[in-house]
Coordinates of C-alpha atoms and ligand atoms in Angstrom, one line a residue:
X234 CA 40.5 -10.0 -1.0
X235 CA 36.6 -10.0 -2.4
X236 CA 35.0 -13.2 -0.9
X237 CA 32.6 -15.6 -3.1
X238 CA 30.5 -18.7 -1.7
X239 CA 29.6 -21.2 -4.0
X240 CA 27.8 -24.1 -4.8
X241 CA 28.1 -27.4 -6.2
X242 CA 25.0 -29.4 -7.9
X243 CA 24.8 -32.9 -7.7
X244 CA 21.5 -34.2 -9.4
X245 CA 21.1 -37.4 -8.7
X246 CA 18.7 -39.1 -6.7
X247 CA 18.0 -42.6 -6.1
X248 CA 14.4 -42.5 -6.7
X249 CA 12.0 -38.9 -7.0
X250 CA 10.2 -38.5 -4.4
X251 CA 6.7 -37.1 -4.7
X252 CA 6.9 -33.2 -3.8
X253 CA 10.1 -32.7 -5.3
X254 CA 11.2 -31.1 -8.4
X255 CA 14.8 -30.0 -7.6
X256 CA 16.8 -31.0 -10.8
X257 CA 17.5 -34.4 -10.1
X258 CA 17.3 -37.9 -12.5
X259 CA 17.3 -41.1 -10.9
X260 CA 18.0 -43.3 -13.9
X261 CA 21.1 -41.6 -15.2
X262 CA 23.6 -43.3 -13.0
X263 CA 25.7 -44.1 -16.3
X264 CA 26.4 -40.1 -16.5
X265 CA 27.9 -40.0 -13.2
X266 CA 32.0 -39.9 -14.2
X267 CA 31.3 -37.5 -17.1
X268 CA 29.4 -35.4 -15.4
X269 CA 31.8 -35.4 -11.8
X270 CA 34.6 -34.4 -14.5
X271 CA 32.4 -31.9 -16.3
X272 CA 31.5 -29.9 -12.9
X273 CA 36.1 -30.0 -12.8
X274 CA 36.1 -28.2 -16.2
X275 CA 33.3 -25.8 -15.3
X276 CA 35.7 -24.5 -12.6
X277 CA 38.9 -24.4 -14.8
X278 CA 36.6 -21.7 -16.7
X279 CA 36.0 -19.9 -13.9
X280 CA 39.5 -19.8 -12.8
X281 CA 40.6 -16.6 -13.7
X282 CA 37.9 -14.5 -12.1
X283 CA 37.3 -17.1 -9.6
X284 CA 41.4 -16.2 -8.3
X285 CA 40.3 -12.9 -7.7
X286 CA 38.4 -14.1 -4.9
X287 CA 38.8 -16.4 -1.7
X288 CA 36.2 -18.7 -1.2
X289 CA 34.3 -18.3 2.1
X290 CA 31.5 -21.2 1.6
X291 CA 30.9 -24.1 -0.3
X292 CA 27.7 -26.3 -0.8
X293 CA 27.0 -29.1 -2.3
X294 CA 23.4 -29.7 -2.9
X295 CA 21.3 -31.7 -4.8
X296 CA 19.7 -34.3 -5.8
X297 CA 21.3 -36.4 -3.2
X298 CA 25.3 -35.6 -3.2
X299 CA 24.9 -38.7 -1.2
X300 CA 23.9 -40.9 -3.8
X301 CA 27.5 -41.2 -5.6
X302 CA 30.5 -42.6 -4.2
X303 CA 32.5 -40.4 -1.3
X304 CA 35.5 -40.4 -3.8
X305 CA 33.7 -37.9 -6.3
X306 CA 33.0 -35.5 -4.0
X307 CA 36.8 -36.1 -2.0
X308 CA 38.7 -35.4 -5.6
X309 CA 36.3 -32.6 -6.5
X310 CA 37.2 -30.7 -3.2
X311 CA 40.8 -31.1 -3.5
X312 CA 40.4 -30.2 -6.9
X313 CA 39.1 -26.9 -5.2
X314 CA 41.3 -26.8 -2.7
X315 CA 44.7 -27.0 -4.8
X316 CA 43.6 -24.5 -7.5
X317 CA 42.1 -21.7 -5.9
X318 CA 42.0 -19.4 -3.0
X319 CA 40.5 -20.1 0.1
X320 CA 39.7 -17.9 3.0
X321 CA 40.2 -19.6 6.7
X322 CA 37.4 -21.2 8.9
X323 CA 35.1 -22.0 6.0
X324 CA 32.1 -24.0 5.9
X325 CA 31.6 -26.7 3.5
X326 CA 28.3 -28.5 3.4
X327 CA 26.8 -31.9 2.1
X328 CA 23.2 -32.6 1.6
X329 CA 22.7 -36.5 2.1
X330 CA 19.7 -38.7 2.8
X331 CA 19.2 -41.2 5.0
X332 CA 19.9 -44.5 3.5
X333 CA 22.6 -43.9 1.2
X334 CA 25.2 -42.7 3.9
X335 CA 27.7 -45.1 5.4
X336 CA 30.6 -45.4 7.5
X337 CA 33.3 -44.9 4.6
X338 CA 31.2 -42.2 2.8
X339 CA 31.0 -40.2 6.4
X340 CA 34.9 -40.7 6.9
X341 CA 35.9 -39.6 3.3
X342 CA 33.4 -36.4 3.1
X343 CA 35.3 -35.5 7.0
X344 CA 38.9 -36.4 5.2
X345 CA 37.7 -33.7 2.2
X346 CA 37.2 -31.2 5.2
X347 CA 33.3 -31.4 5.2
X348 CA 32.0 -29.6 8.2
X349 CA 28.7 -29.2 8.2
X350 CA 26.3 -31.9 6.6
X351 CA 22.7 -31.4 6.2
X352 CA 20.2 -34.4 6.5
X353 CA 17.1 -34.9 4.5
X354 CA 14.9 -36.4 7.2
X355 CA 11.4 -34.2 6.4
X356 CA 9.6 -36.0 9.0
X357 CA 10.5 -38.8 11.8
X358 CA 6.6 -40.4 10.9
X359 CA 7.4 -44.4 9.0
X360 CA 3.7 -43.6 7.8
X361 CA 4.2 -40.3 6.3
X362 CA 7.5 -40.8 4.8
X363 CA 6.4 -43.7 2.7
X364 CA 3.7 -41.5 1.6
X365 CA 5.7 -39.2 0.6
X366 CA 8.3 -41.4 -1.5
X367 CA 11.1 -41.4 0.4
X368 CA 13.6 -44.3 0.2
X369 CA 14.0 -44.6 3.9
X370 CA 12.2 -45.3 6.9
X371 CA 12.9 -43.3 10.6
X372 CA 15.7 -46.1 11.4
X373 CA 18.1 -45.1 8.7
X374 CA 17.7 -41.1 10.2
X375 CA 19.2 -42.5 13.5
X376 CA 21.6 -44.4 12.1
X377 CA 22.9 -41.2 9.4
X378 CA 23.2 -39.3 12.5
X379 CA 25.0 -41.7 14.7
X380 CA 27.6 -42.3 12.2
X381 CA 27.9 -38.3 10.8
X382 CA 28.6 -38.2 14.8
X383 CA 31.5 -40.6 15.1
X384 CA 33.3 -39.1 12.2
X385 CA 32.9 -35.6 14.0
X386 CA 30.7 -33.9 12.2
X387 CA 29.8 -30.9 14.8
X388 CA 27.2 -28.6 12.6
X389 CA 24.2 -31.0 11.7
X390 CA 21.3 -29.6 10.0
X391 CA 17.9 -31.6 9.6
X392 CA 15.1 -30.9 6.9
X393 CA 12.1 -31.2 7.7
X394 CA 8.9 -30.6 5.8
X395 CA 5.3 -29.3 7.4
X396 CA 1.8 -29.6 6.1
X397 CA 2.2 -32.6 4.5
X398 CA -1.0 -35.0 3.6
X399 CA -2.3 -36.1 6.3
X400 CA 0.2 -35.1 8.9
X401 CA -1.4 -33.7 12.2
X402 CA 0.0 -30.6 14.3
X403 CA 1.4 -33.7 16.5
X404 CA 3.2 -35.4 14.2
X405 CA 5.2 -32.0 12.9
X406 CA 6.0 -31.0 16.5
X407 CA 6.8 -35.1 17.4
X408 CA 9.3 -35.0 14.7
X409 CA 10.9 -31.4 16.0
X410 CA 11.1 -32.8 19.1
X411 CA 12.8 -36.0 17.5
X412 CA 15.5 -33.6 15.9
X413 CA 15.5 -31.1 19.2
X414 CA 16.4 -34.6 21.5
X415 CA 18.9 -35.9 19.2
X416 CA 21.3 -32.3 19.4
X417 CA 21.1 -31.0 15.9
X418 CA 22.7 -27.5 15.8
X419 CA 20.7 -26.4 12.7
X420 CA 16.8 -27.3 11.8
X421 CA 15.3 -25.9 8.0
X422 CA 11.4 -26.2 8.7
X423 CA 9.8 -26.0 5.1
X424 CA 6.5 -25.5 4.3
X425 CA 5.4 -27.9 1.9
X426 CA 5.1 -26.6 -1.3
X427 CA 3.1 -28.1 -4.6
X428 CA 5.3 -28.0 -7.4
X429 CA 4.0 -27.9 -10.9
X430 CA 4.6 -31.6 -12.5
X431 CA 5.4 -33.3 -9.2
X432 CA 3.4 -36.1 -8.5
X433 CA 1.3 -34.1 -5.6
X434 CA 1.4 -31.4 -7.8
X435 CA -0.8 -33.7 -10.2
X436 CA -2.7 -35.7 -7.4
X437 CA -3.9 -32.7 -5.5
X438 CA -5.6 -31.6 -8.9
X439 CA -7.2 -34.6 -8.6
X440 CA -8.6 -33.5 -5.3
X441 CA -6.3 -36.9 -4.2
X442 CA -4.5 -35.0 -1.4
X443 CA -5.5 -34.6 2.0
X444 CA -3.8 -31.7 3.1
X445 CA -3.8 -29.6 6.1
X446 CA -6.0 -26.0 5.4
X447 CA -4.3 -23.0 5.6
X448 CA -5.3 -22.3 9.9
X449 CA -3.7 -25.5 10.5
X450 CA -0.6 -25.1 8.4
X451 CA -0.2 -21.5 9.7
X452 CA -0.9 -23.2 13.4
X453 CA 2.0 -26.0 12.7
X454 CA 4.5 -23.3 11.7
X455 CA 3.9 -20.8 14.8
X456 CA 3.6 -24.1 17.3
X457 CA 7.1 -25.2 15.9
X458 CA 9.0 -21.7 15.9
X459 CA 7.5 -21.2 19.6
X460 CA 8.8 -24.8 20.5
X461 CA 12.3 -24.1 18.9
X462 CA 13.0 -20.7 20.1
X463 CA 11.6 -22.4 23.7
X464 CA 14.8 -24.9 23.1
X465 CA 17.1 -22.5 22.7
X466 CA 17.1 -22.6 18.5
X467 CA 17.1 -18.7 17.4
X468 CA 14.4 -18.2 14.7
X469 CA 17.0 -16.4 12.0
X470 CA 15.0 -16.6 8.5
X471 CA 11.4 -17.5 7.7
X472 CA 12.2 -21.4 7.8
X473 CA 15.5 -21.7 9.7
X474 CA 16.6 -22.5 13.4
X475 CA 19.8 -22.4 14.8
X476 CA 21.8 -22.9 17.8
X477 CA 23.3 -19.7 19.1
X478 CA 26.6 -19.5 16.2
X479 CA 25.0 -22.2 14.1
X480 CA 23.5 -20.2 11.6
X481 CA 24.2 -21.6 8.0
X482 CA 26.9 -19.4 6.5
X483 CA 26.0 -20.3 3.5
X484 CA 22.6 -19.7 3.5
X485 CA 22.8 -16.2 4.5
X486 CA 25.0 -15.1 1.6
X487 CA 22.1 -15.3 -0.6
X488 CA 20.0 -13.3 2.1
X489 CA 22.4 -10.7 2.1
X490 CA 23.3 -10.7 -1.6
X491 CA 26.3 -11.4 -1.5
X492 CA 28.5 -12.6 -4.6
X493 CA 27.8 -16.9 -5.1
X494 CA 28.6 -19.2 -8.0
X495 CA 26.9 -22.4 -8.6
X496 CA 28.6 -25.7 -11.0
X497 CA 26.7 -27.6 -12.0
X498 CA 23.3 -28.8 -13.4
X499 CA 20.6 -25.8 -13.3
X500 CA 23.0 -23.7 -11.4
X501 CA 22.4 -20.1 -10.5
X502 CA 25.3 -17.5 -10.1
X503 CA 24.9 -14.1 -8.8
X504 CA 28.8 -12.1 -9.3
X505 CA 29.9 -9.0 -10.7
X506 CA 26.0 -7.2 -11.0
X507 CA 24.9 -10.5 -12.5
X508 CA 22.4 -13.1 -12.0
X509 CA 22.8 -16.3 -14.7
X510 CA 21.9 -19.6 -14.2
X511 CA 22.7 -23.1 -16.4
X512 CA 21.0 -24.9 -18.2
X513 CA 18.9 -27.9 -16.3
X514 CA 19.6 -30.1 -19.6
X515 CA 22.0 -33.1 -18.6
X516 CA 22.8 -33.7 -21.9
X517 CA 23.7 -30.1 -23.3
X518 CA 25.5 -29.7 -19.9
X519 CA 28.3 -32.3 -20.6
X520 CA 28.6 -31.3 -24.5
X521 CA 28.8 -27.8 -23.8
X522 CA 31.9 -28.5 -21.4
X523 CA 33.1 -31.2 -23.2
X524 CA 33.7 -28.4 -26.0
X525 CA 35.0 -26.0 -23.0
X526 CA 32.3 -23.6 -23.6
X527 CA 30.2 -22.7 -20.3
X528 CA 27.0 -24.0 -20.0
X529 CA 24.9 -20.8 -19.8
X530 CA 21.4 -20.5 -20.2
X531 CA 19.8 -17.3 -19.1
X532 CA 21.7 -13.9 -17.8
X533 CA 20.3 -11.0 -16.2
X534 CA 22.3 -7.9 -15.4
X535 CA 21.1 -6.1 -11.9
X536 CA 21.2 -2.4 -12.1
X537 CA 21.0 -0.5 -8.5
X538 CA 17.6 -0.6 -8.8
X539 CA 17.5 -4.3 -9.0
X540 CA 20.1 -4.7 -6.6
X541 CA 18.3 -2.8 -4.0
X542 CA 14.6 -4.8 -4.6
X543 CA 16.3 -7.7 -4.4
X544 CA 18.6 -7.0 -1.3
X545 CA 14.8 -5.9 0.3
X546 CA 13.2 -8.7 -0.3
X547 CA 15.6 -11.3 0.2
X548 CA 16.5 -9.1 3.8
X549 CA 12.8 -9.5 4.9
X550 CA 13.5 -13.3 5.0
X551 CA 15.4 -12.8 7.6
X552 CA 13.5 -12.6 11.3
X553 CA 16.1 -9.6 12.1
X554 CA 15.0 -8.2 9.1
X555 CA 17.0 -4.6 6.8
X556 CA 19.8 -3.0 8.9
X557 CA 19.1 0.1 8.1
X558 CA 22.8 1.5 8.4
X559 CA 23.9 -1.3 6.0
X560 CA 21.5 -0.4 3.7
X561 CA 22.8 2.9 3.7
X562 CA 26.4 1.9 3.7
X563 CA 25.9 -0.3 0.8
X564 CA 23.7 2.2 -1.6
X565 CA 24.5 5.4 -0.2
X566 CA 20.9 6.4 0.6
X567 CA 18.6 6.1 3.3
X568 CA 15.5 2.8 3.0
X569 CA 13.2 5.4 4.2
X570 CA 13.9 7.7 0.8
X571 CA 13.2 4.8 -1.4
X572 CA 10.7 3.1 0.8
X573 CA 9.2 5.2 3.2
X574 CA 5.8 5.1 1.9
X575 CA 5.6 1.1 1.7
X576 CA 7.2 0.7 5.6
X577 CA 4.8 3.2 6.5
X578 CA 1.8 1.2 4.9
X579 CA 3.0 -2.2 6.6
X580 CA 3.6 -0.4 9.5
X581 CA 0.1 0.4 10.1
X582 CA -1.5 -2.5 8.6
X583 CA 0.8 -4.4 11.1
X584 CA 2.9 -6.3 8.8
X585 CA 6.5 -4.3 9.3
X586 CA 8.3 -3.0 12.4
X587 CA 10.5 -0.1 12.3
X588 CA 12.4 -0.4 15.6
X589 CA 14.9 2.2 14.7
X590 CA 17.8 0.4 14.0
X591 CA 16.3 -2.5 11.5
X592 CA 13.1 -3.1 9.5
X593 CA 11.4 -6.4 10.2
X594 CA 8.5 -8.7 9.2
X595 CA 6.3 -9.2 12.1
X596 CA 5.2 -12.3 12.9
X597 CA 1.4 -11.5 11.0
X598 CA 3.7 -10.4 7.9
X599 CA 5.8 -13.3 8.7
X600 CA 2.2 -15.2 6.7
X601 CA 1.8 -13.0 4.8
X602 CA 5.2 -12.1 3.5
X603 CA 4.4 -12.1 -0.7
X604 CA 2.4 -9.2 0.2
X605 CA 5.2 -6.9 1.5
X606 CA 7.5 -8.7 -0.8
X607 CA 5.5 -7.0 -4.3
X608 CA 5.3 -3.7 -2.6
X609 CA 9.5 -3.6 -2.7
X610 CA 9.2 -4.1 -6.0
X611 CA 9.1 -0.7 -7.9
Ligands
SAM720 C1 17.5 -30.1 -2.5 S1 16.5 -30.9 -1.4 C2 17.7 -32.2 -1.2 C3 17.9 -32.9 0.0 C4 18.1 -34.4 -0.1 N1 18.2 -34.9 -1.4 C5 17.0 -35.1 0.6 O1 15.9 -35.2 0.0 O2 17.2 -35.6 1.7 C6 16.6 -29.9 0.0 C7 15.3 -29.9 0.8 O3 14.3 -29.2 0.2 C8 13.1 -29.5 0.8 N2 12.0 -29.6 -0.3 C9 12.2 -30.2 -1.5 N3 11.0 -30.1 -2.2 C10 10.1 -29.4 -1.4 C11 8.8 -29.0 -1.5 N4 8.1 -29.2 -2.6 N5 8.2 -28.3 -0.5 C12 8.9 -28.1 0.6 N6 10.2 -28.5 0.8 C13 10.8 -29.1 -0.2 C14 13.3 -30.9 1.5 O4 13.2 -30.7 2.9 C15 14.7 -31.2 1.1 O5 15.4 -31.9 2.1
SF4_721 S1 13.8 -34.5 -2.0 FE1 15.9 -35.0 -2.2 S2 15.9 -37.2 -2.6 FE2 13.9 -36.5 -2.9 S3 13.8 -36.2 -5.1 FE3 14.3 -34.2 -4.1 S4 16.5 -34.1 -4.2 FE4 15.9 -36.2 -4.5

C-alpha cells in the first residue's frame, strides 16, 4: 500500500512572540472545541482517498499544540487511529513550548502513542528569550525536558533560533551546548528570519534591531554545524542535526517529495500531482466544515516539469544532496540531461559537487543556496 505522512495544525499560542508569523491567534481560546471537532470532520472528507493509503507520519504543529488540553490531541489521535490505516513503527510528533507542558499533558500525549516531541526552546539565554517574546524563561526548558523524560519520550528535538538581536557567537554555541549536554537526539538550528508584519519585521525598519551582520551570522551557523557534527549529531539538511537514526521522518518526506496532507488552519497538502493549501481564516475554516465542504483555498497541479524542480530544490536541502539513481528511477531520465549545464556551472563556481553517485551543496553553496536553487528552475 501507497504511504502518506501528514500533518495536523494547531494555531494557538498563548501569546505571539515577536519573530513569528506561523498562523497562530492567541486570543481565540473560545474557538478551541469547534475547531478540535472541525480538524475530525476535515478527515472524515478525506477518508475515502485517505484508505487508500497507510499513514507512515504524523505531525502536529503549530501554534503551540501544547497550549490546549492533552485530551484534544488524545481523542484526535484515536480518532486517527480507529478510522484509518496505519503503517507499523510510525512517528508521531508534538510541537510544545516550555511552560505550557505538564506532567498529565506529557502522560496523555505518551498514552496517544506520541513518540517524538519537539521543544520550542530557541535559545537557553533568560536575556534573549524575553527579548524575543517568549512566555518562558531557561527554567521551564529543564523542567519540559525532565518531565517529556519520565514519560519516555526517547526522540527529543530542540528549536533553536541563531542571529537573533543581540545574541553573540557565544551565546548560540552556549545554548547548543545546553541542548548537546542535556541528550537531545534531534537539534533544528534556524536562522532567524524577518517576517513581513512580525513585530521585528516592523522594528528592524525602524533601524530598532541590533542584529548580527551577515559574517557573523554565517560564522554562528558554520561554528554550530562544526560543534554538532564534533558531538556526534550528523548535519542531514541545511538546519537539522541528528543522532545517528534520529533523523525526523517526517521532515524528510517533504525533502523527498513525497505524498503529505495537512488539517487544519493554513494547511498545505501535496498528493496525487497536487499542491493545495487551506485557507488561514479561522472563521471560514469552521463554517466551511461545519457545512462539510473542505476548506480549500489555493490548488496547484504539478506537471513533471514541476515535479522535477521541485524534487531538485527541495533535494539540495539536504547535506547528502540528489541521488542521482533515484532521480532516474523516479523520472526515467538522467539529472545530467535536464541539468547538466547548471551542475556544471556550480561545479566550477564551487557551489555543487558531483561525486558520482549524488549531487550536493557544498558548504560555500550551503550560503549561498537561493542561487543554485533559481537556476533549477526552468
Ligand atoms: C511552528 S514554530 C512552533 C513551535 C512552538 N510553538 C514554539 O514556539 O515553541 C516552529 C519553530 O519555527 C522556528 N521559527 C518560527 N519563526 C521563525 C523565524 N521568523 N525565524 C526563524 N525561525 C523561526 C522556531 O524555532 C519555532 O520553534
Ligand atoms: S514561535 Fe511558537 S509560540 Fe511563538 S508565536 Fe510562533 S508558534 Fe506561537
Amino acid at each position: 500500500m501507497k504511504e502518506i505522512s501528514i500533518y495536523i495544525h494547531i494555531p494557538f499560542c498563548i501569546r505571539k512572540c515577536y519573530y513569528c508569523d506561523f498562523t497562530s491567534f492567541s486570543n481565540l481560546n473560545e474557538k478551541i472545541p469547534l475547531y478540535m471537532n472541525s480538524l475530525k470532520t476535515e478527515l472524515e472528507l478525506y477518508r475515502e482517498k485517505l484508505l487508500a493509503y497507510s499513514i507512515k507520519t504524523i505531525f502536529i504543529g503549530g501554534g503551540t499544540p501544547s497550549a490546549i488540553e492533552g485530551r484534544y490531541i488524545y481523542d484526535l489521535l484515536v480518532h486517527l487511529y480507529k478510522n484509518f490505516n496505519l503503517s507499523k513503527d510510525m512517528e508521531i510528533t508534538i510541537e510544545v513550548n516550555p511552560g505550557t507542558i505538564d506532567k498529565e499533558k506529557a502522560k496523555i500525549y505518551k498514552e496517544a502513542g506520541i513518540n517524538r516531541v519537539s521543544i520550542g526552546v530557541q535559545t537557553f539565554n533568560n536575556r534573549l528569550l524575553k527579548s524575543i517574546g517568549r512566555i518562558h524563561e531557561v527554567e521551564q526548558i529543564y523542567e519540559s525536558y525532565k518531565l517529556l523524560r519520565k514519560e519516555k519520550i526517547e526522540n527529543i528535538n530542540m528549536d533553536l533560533i541563531f542571529g537573533l538581536p543581540n545574541q553573540t557567537l557565544e551565546d548560540v554555541l552556549f545554548s547548543i551546548e545546553e541542548a548537546i549536554r542535556l541528550g537531545v537526539e534531534h537539534i533544528s538550528h534556524y536562522s532567524l528570519i524577518l517576517e513581513e508584519g512580525t513585530q521585528f519585521y516592523n522594528l528592524n525598519k525602524k533601524g530598532k534591531l541590533n542584529l548580527p551582520d551577515e559574517d557573523e551570522e554565517r560564522l554562528m551557523y558554520h561554528k554550530a554545524t562544526e560543534y554538532l557534527v564534533e558531538k556526534g549529531y550528523s548535519h542531514y539538511e541545511i538546519s537539522n542535526y541528528a543522532l545517528p537514526g534520529f533523523e525526523c521522518r517526517h521532515n524528510l518526506v517533504y525533502w523527498d517529495l513525497l505524498p503529505y496532507l495537512g488539517i487544519g488552519l493554513g494547511s498545505h497538502s501535496y498528493m496525487e500531482n497536487k499542491r493545495f493549501f487551506n485557507t488561514s481564516n479561522i472563521l471560514d475554516y469552521i463554517e466551511k466544515l461545519g457545512s462539510k465542504l473542505l476548506p480549500i483555498e489555493g490548488e496547484e497541479i504539478i506537471n513533471k516539469s514541476t515535479e522535477i524542480e521541485e524534487y531538485c530544490i527541495l533535494g539540495l536541502r539536504k547535506i547528502k544532496g540528489i541521488d542521482k539513481n533515484e532521480f532516474k528511477k523516479r523520472f526515467n531520465v538522467e539529472i545530467e540531461d535536464i541539468y547538466g549545464d547548471v551542475i556544471n556551472k556550480h561545479i566550477k563556481n564551487g557551489l555543487i559537487i558531483d561525486d558520482g553517485r549524488s549531487i550536493m551543496l557544498t558548504k560555500k553553496g550551503l550560503d549561498l543556496s537561493n542561487l543554485v536553487e533559481v537556476d533549477f528552475l526552468k
